[in-house]
Structures are given as C-alpha cells and as structure tokens.
Amino acid sequence: MKILIPDTIALQVSADAEVVVYDIRSEIPVEHRDAQMLVVWHNSASWLQDAAGYLTDLRLVQALASGADVVLNAGFSDEVRICSGRSLHDGPVAEHALALILSAVRRLDRLRDAQLEHRWDEDFNDVQSARDSQRDYTLADARVTIWGFGSIAATLAPLLTALGADVRGIARSAGTRSGYPVHADADAADVLADTDVLVSILPATEATTDLFDSAIFSALTPGAVFVNVGRGATVDERALIDALESGRLRAAAIDVTTSEPLPASDPLWDAPNLILTPHVAGNRPIGAGALIDANAARLAAGDPLVNQVHP
Amino acid sequence: MKILIPDTIALQVSADAEVVVYDIRSEIPVEHRDAQMLVVWHNSASWLQDAAGYLTDLRLVQALASGADVVLNAGFSDEVRICSGRSLHDGPVAEHALALILSAVRRLDRLRDAQLEHRWDEDFNDVQSARDSQRDYTLADARVTIWGFGSIAATLAPLLTALGADVRGIARSAGTRSGYPVHADADAADVLADTDVLVSILPATEATTDLFDSAIFSALTPGAVFVNVGRGATVDERALIDALESGRLRAAAIDVTTSEPLPASDPLWDAPNLILTPHVAGNRPIGAGALIDANAARLAAGDPLVNQVHP
C-alpha cells in the first residue's frame, strides 16, 4: 500500500507501507497517483476537489482535523472511506474549551481590557462577591450543558465536574454517556431553560447549520454564557451579536466563525463581552502517526476503521 | 459570647452567641467593645490597629481572607488568637489560578489583543503546532510546580493532573501531600530546573518577601511561565519585568501586586506577555458562616480552632 502524507505536519508513521510525503500546494506527481491512502492536514478545498478527480485508486482519506467536512464535500467517490482525526483532538480541544469557559465565566477579557488601560478594576471585585451576582463568576454549582456529546465532551465534562459544575449533555439520542446524563435534541428546550453555560462541540452538518439562533439564546437562563469550540456554521452570528448586545447572553467565547479567517470588517470582532480566538482549539493533533498506522493496518485487514465518518 | 460581624458580607451565622453587625468604616460603639470575637472582611489596616487598642476583651479575630497578614500586623495582644479564612478560598482561588494558568499557557492575552485589532492571528496556529514550540502551548506533559502546598494547592493539583500536567510542590518541609510529591524549600533549585510552569500560592511573610527574584526566574527552564495567586510582596517586580522583557519567562499571570491597587503609572501594567488581574482570586469566600460558627463553638469549648495562624 502507498500512503500519501502531507508536508504540513511532522509525523512518525511506521505502517507497513510505502510512505510518500507530498506538498499540499501542488498536484500529486503522476507516479504517486496510485496511492490507496491519503492523509490530509490543512489541504485546501480546491486541492481536495482536484485530488478526488485524479486519485483513482484511493480507498481511504484520513483527515487529521477533528471535523472532516471539507473532505466530505470534496467529491470523493462513494467507495472511498473517510476517517476524521477526531480522537487526536479530544485533549487539546477540551483544554482550549476549558480555557475559554473559565475566561468567559471569570471575565478575563474584561480584566485584560482594564489592564491595557492601566485600570485596577475594583468593580469586578464588587460584582463577583455580591450576593446577587456571585454565582455568575464561578463554575461552582453552575449548570453546564455540552451540546454534541462525543469524545471531546467526555474529556471536558470531568474537568468541569471537578470545578463544581453540574454537567449534562445534549446529543441526537438520549442516554448516559461517560457517566453524564445526555438528553435528546428534541428535549433541548427543557435543558436549556436550566442552563447557565452552554458549550457547543457540534460539527457542521445540514442539521446544525444556524442551530444556535435567537430562539436558542432566548431559551437559556437570562445572562447565560455561550461557548463554541465546534464549527462556526452552527451559529447565526447576527443572533449571537444581538444576544450579547441586549445582555440576553452575559458573555460568550468562540473559537470558530462562519468565515475563517474572519474579515477585519466583521461586526463579531467588536461584539460586547465576546472572546474570540482564531480556530486554535484543535490545530495540534496528538498521536496522528499512531492513528494512521492503525487505520492502514485495519484497511489492509478489512477491519472496522477508527473515526470513520463515510460512508 | 458577643461576636462582631462586618457589614461587608452577607453571612448566615447560627452560633450560640450575641451577633452584632458593625460598620467597618467606623469605630465599634462603646457598648460593643466587650466582644470576644471579631470577624474581619475588608477592614483597613488602620481600623484594625485602632480596634486592637480598644477591644480589650477580645479572644479571637476571625479573618475571612485567605491570608491574615493585615490582622497579624495590626498589633493585637499576644493572647488574642487569629484565624484565617484560608479554607473558604480553596475552591475559588484554585478556579482563578487554573483560569490564569490556562490563559498564560494558551496565551489568551495575545489572542485578546489580536481580537481588539480585528486580527485573525494565523501565526498563533503555526507556533502552537510547530514541533519545537507545541509543548509550550499545552498543559499536557507540562511540569508544573506549586510553591506553597496547602489546601488551595490540594484543590488545584488534581485539576492540573486531569489536564495531563506533571504536578509537584515546594513547601517548608518535604513529603507526600494529597498524593503529590512535595519538596523542601532547600531543594527548590533542583525542582525549578525541571519546571515549565511555576505557580505561587505563598503568603506574605518575612521569609517570602521578594522570594521570586531574578535568581528564581533564571533557575526555571528557559521560557517558563510564572503564575502568582499568593501575595504580591513575594515578588521582586522589577526582576519579573526584566525576566519577561528578556524572554527568560515566556509569559506570566499575576493576581496580586506589591501595591494594591496598582498605581496607573506602574511599569507592571505594560510588561510584555503579562496577564494581570486585580486581586480577584479570593474575594469570594464560600462557607464563611459555618467557619464562624465552628470557631465560636471551639473557642467556647477550648478545642483547637480551624485555620489558626497565631499564636
């Protein structure tokens, strides 16, 4: 088997295969178009569309990103299996999500702005210790709902529990996962009404497009916090800005936007009480070489693949 | 017994005692100067010095702050016992410490500054995923040393462990505490040489004044991160600024400064790669009423007090 490995990441691959490193900015040389496995990392959508046309022997595309939507939309033939890099990002994404959740709840953005003004923010001490607002500034006893309860959520949830939060999930089907109660999408309204902090780890699909709209933000407890480490396309960004401007949301922290990179003129940049990071939660896969090895071996043996998302 | 309760915090006290709420900006009325227990929260140093002179029946001063240094220095007679509010702050301080640690390691300050400029920081993605610098941007496998290994550290350490960090402590005496290896002060140099993130939770004492100086910062691994949620007096702030300017420290996050509030002209505000919050980690005691009840009952029964720091 021949595996094409992108030049955008340092990988330790020990699969029993011919490994060819390729430049993601150029076409695959003709002599390597017989590869059966293609690993992609930071490849452009147009590169993938081209490759889908000329890599005719391909059996598996292994994405290293947490979501494989760009690959899924590239036009690969239906027989080509597609695997995501989901499990490589559980730890890193959970870590960045926790950093964003804590920053939004503890309002480190507000304190950073005060620092830039050389201003010791005494008012912060008042509101964080006032009887009526104290609980807004801590995860202790906060009701946190994670929408999209997969492996990242399973890593994140215990961290939130350790900080004193009451954690539950929403997913396509109800049940108990990793010890946490997970409610079905259909019951979301009831859960949201009891939610102080809503964390999305949803992928971009037809069903999730603009899911987080004014109806969802209005369903949360007044003054709730919204955090998105999933995909930007799941958010109606005008509704998010409105909810922040009206105070319906007390604060939000997002790592993803509908347009990336976000244009300098976009109104999101200046939305009040919003923390915006440039899609950095998941850009650091851990264990990619081992995943490639495992899926190469499974493909050769006809075993089920890890993180398969298509067909 | 008569207990004087400050008007600066809402408290549920059910001790079998006469409870008198007092204004921390005025002298205690003459008819209440026979109180045996004084609870203090946000009282000024000069108020405490005055009170030490006229509260002649006092047997116990119960501070609600994590450190009782202002009370210890107020001139109360040697027979007056002093208890801190240390245990009330374990959860809140650990939470803020974790927020600062994650913000410094993930450089949310840098990303906030980019947001204010409407700039999608692509370079961040490069450095956080580059082979040589990737480990700087995560707690996974980071060697974290907590200096001052009391009850706050015991709350914080498991959170860091859950994020993949290798956690150890430094304290006056060596041993295993809450399952973590703790080294003696005298062996600090060896521990620091192996430290990526140094977290101080030290109180202000004669022994800790200016402890964190250029020698300590130079003993850390090059490019280490320093976080202080203890007391500002433990830091030689000129040395901290120098270490940040030279890059000897990659980043720092401090919640406390030698002068509080920090004057607008202080050079700390503009130190590069420094996150500065206005002493907000511990200003939200949880369970203060129960601590007062417990220590009032223990004082009456002659039992050992909780959090006693003097004599």
mmCIF file of C-alpha atoms in Angstrom, chain A residues 15-186:
data_model
loop_
_atom_site.group_PDB
_atom_site.id
_atom_site.type_symbol
_atom_site.label_atom_id
_atom_site.label_comp_id
_atom_site.label_asym_id
_atom_site.label_seq_id
_atom_site.Cartn_x
_atom_site.Cartn_y
_atom_site.Cartn_z
ATOM 1 C CA ALA A 15 2.849 1.346 8.913
ATOM 2 C CA ASP A 16 3.957 -1.468 6.642
ATOM 3 C CA ALA A 17 3.528 0.673 3.540
ATOM 4 C CA GLU A 18 5.266 2.955 1.079
ATOM 5 C CA VAL A 19 5.086 6.418 2.632
ATOM 6 C CA VAL A 20 5.314 9.404 0.288
ATOM 7 C CA VAL A 21 5.422 12.943 1.648
ATOM 8 C CA TYR A 22 3.632 15.414 -0.634
ATOM 9 C CA ASP A 23 3.354 19.186 -0.919
ATOM 10 C CA ILE A 24 -0.233 20.259 -0.176
ATOM 11 C CA ARG A 25 0.134 23.230 -2.517
ATOM 12 C CA SER A 26 0.960 21.186 -5.621
ATOM 13 C CA GLU A 27 -0.711 18.367 -7.529
ATOM 14 C CA ILE A 28 0.331 14.857 -6.552
ATOM 15 C CA PRO A 29 3.052 13.743 -9.020
ATOM 16 C CA VAL A 30 1.715 11.345 -11.652
ATOM 17 C CA GLU A 31 3.831 8.426 -10.371
ATOM 18 C CA HIS A 32 2.146 8.613 -6.954
ATOM 19 C CA ARG A 33 -1.452 8.845 -8.136
ATOM 20 C CA ASP A 34 -1.831 5.113 -7.478
ATOM 21 C CA ALA A 35 -1.855 5.724 -3.700
ATOM 22 C CA GLN A 36 -4.561 3.939 -1.739
ATOM 23 C CA MET A 37 -4.467 6.126 1.351
ATOM 24 C CA LEU A 38 -4.350 9.907 1.511
ATOM 25 C CA VAL A 39 -3.663 11.776 4.747
ATOM 26 C CA VAL A 40 -4.823 15.401 4.727
ATOM 27 C CA TRP A 41 -3.914 18.278 7.015
ATOM 28 C CA HIS A 42 -4.615 21.892 6.068
ATOM 29 C CA ASN A 43 -5.244 20.974 2.399
ATOM 30 C CA SER A 44 -7.483 23.475 0.611
ATOM 31 C CA ALA A 45 -10.975 22.587 -0.586
ATOM 32 C CA SER A 46 -9.951 23.096 -4.222
ATOM 33 C CA TRP A 47 -6.866 20.876 -3.811
ATOM 34 C CA LEU A 48 -9.096 18.137 -2.406
ATOM 35 C CA GLN A 49 -11.607 18.511 -5.255
ATOM 36 C CA ASP A 50 -8.803 18.126 -7.793
ATOM 37 C CA ALA A 51 -7.316 15.154 -5.955
ATOM 38 C CA ALA A 52 -10.738 13.483 -5.789
ATOM 39 C CA GLY A 53 -10.648 13.505 -9.586
ATOM 40 C CA TYR A 54 -7.199 12.049 -10.225
ATOM 41 C CA LEU A 55 -6.535 9.739 -7.237
ATOM 42 C CA THR A 56 -8.498 6.896 -8.818
ATOM 43 C CA ASP A 57 -7.080 4.030 -6.709
ATOM 44 C CA LEU A 58 -7.891 5.727 -3.421
ATOM 45 C CA ARG A 59 -9.574 3.613 -0.728
ATOM 46 C CA LEU A 60 -9.195 5.835 2.359
ATOM 47 C CA VAL A 61 -8.846 9.534 3.111
ATOM 48 C CA GLN A 62 -7.582 10.072 6.632
ATOM 49 C CA ALA A 63 -8.264 13.609 7.837
ATOM 50 C CA LEU A 64 -6.342 14.777 10.889
ATOM 51 C CA ALA A 65 -8.785 17.563 11.699
ATOM 52 C CA SER A 66 -11.499 16.931 14.240
ATOM 53 C CA GLY A 67 -14.210 17.556 11.655
ATOM 54 C CA ALA A 68 -13.896 16.065 8.157
ATOM 55 C CA ASP A 69 -16.452 18.330 6.482
ATOM 56 C CA VAL A 70 -14.048 19.757 3.893
ATOM 57 C CA VAL A 71 -13.092 16.237 2.844
ATOM 58 C CA LEU A 72 -16.696 15.038 2.866
ATOM 59 C CA ASN A 73 -17.624 17.844 0.478
ATOM 60 C CA ALA A 74 -14.668 17.372 -1.891
ATOM 61 C CA GLY A 75 -16.395 14.926 -4.220
ATOM 62 C CA PHE A 76 -14.505 11.727 -3.456
ATOM 63 C CA SER A 77 -16.194 8.661 -4.919
ATOM 64 C CA ASP A 78 -18.683 6.947 -2.655
ATOM 65 C CA GLU A 79 -16.434 3.894 -2.289
ATOM 66 C CA VAL A 80 -13.664 5.968 -0.709
ATOM 67 C CA ARG A 81 -13.853 5.737 3.044
ATOM 68 C CA ILE A 82 -13.255 8.895 5.018
ATOM 69 C CA CYS A 83 -11.979 8.975 8.591
ATOM 70 C CA SER A 84 -11.695 12.046 10.777
ATOM 71 C CA GLY A 85 -8.925 12.898 13.215
ATOM 72 C CA ARG A 86 -11.492 13.329 15.953
ATOM 73 C CA SER A 87 -9.777 11.352 18.699
ATOM 74 C CA LEU A 88 -6.493 13.237 18.148
ATOM 75 C CA HIS A 89 -8.101 16.431 19.387
ATOM 76 C CA ASP A 90 -10.005 15.344 22.478
ATOM 77 C CA GLY A 91 -7.349 16.535 24.929
ATOM 78 C CA PRO A 92 -6.295 19.718 23.102
ATOM 79 C CA VAL A 93 -9.864 20.834 22.329
ATOM 80 C CA ALA A 94 -11.070 20.081 25.855
ATOM 81 C CA GLU A 95 -8.138 22.121 27.187
ATOM 82 C CA HIS A 96 -8.888 25.127 24.992
ATOM 83 C CA ALA A 97 -12.617 24.808 25.711
ATOM 84 C CA LEU A 98 -11.911 24.877 29.436
ATOM 85 C CA ALA A 99 -9.669 27.930 28.970
ATOM 86 C CA LEU A 100 -12.488 29.701 27.090
ATOM 87 C CA ILE A 101 -15.174 28.660 29.579
ATOM 88 C CA LEU A 102 -13.118 29.867 32.548
ATOM 89 C CA SER A 103 -12.168 33.083 30.747
ATOM 90 C CA ALA A 104 -15.788 33.843 29.892
ATOM 91 C CA VAL A 105 -17.119 32.985 33.358
ATOM 92 C CA ARG A 106 -14.289 34.773 35.183
ATOM 93 C CA ARG A 107 -14.389 37.575 32.549
ATOM 94 C CA LEU A 108 -10.662 37.613 31.897
ATOM 95 C CA ASP A 109 -11.442 39.582 28.719
ATOM 96 C CA ARG A 110 -12.868 42.448 30.775
ATOM 97 C CA LEU A 111 -9.857 42.289 33.116
ATOM 98 C CA ARG A 112 -7.463 42.243 30.154
ATOM 99 C CA ASP A 113 -9.107 45.365 28.753
ATOM 100 C CA ALA A 114 -8.758 47.050 32.161
ATOM 101 C CA GLN A 115 -5.080 46.054 32.243
ATOM 102 C CA LEU A 116 -4.488 47.681 28.854
ATOM 103 C CA GLU A 117 -5.982 50.870 30.337
ATOM 104 C CA HIS A 118 -3.802 50.584 33.490
ATOM 105 C CA ARG A 119 -7.024 50.322 35.469
ATOM 106 C CA TRP A 120 -7.362 48.228 38.660
ATOM 107 C CA ASP A 121 -10.954 47.048 38.192
ATOM 108 C CA GLU A 122 -12.408 47.403 41.717
ATOM 109 C CA ASP A 123 -15.954 46.992 40.370
ATOM 110 C CA PHE A 124 -15.116 43.435 39.368
ATOM 111 C CA ASN A 125 -14.469 42.572 42.985
ATOM 112 C CA ASP A 126 -17.853 44.004 43.917
ATOM 113 C CA VAL A 127 -19.894 42.103 41.335
ATOM 114 C CA GLN A 128 -18.096 38.801 41.769
ATOM 115 C CA SER A 129 -18.739 38.852 45.518
ATOM 116 C CA ALA A 130 -22.220 40.430 45.559
ATOM 117 C CA ARG A 131 -24.954 38.137 46.760
ATOM 118 C CA ASP A 132 -26.980 38.530 43.555
ATOM 119 C CA SER A 133 -24.188 38.088 41.024
ATOM 120 C CA GLN A 134 -21.596 35.943 42.811
ATOM 121 C CA ARG A 135 -22.687 32.724 41.117
ATOM 122 C CA ASP A 136 -22.201 34.234 37.640
ATOM 123 C CA TYR A 137 -18.446 34.373 38.235
ATOM 124 C CA THR A 138 -17.747 30.779 39.139
ATOM 125 C CA LEU A 139 -18.272 27.282 37.786
ATOM 126 C CA ALA A 140 -19.118 26.097 41.299
ATOM 127 C CA ASP A 141 -22.759 24.990 41.114
ATOM 128 C CA ALA A 142 -23.073 26.310 37.530
ATOM 129 C CA ARG A 143 -25.330 24.250 35.280
ATOM 130 C CA VAL A 144 -23.240 23.477 32.203
ATOM 131 C CA THR A 145 -24.747 21.858 29.108
ATOM 132 C CA ILE A 146 -22.496 20.398 26.425
ATOM 133 C CA TRP A 147 -24.242 20.105 23.053
ATOM 134 C CA GLY A 148 -22.562 17.434 20.978
ATOM 135 C CA PHE A 149 -21.568 14.784 23.481
ATOM 136 C CA GLY A 150 -18.780 12.784 21.860
ATOM 137 C CA SER A 151 -15.216 12.053 22.872
ATOM 138 C CA ILE A 152 -14.224 15.701 23.409
ATOM 139 C CA ALA A 153 -17.161 16.184 25.768
ATOM 140 C CA ALA A 154 -16.217 13.009 27.602
ATOM 141 C CA THR A 155 -12.788 14.571 28.224
ATOM 142 C CA LEU A 156 -14.123 18.015 29.110
ATOM 143 C CA ALA A 157 -17.015 17.033 31.377
ATOM 144 C CA PRO A 158 -14.951 15.598 34.278
ATOM 145 C CA LEU A 159 -12.841 18.781 34.355
ATOM 146 C CA LEU A 160 -15.996 20.852 34.767
ATOM 147 C CA THR A 161 -17.312 18.472 37.399
ATOM 148 C CA ALA A 162 -14.064 18.829 39.331
ATOM 149 C CA LEU A 163 -14.626 22.596 39.347
ATOM 150 C CA GLY A 164 -18.035 22.078 40.938
ATOM 151 C CA ALA A 165 -20.251 22.377 37.855
ATOM 152 C CA ASP A 166 -23.389 20.341 37.271
ATOM 153 C CA VAL A 167 -22.757 18.900 33.794
ATOM 154 C CA ARG A 168 -25.186 17.359 31.333
ATOM 155 C CA GLY A 169 -25.252 16.876 27.562
ATOM 156 C CA ILE A 170 -27.473 17.148 24.521
ATOM 157 C CA ALA A 171 -26.998 14.780 21.592
ATOM 158 C CA ARG A 172 -29.012 13.083 18.880
ATOM 159 C CA SER A 173 -30.066 10.312 21.225
ATOM 160 C CA ALA A 174 -30.627 10.327 24.969
ATOM 161 C CA GLY A 175 -28.782 8.149 27.463
ATOM 162 C CA THR A 176 -25.955 8.103 29.935
ATOM 163 C CA ARG A 177 -22.501 8.655 28.419
ATOM 164 C CA SER A 178 -19.282 8.546 30.396
ATOM 165 C CA GLY A 179 -21.455 8.821 33.486
ATOM 166 C CA TYR A 180 -23.235 12.006 32.377
ATOM 167 C CA PRO A 181 -26.942 12.397 31.586
ATOM 168 C CA VAL A 182 -27.379 13.191 27.901
ATOM 169 C CA HIS A 183 -30.707 14.455 26.594
ATOM 170 C CA ALA A 184 -32.045 14.111 23.062
ATOM 171 C CA ASP A 185 -32.103 17.094 20.678
ATOM 172 C CA ALA A 186 -35.892 17.020 20.842
#
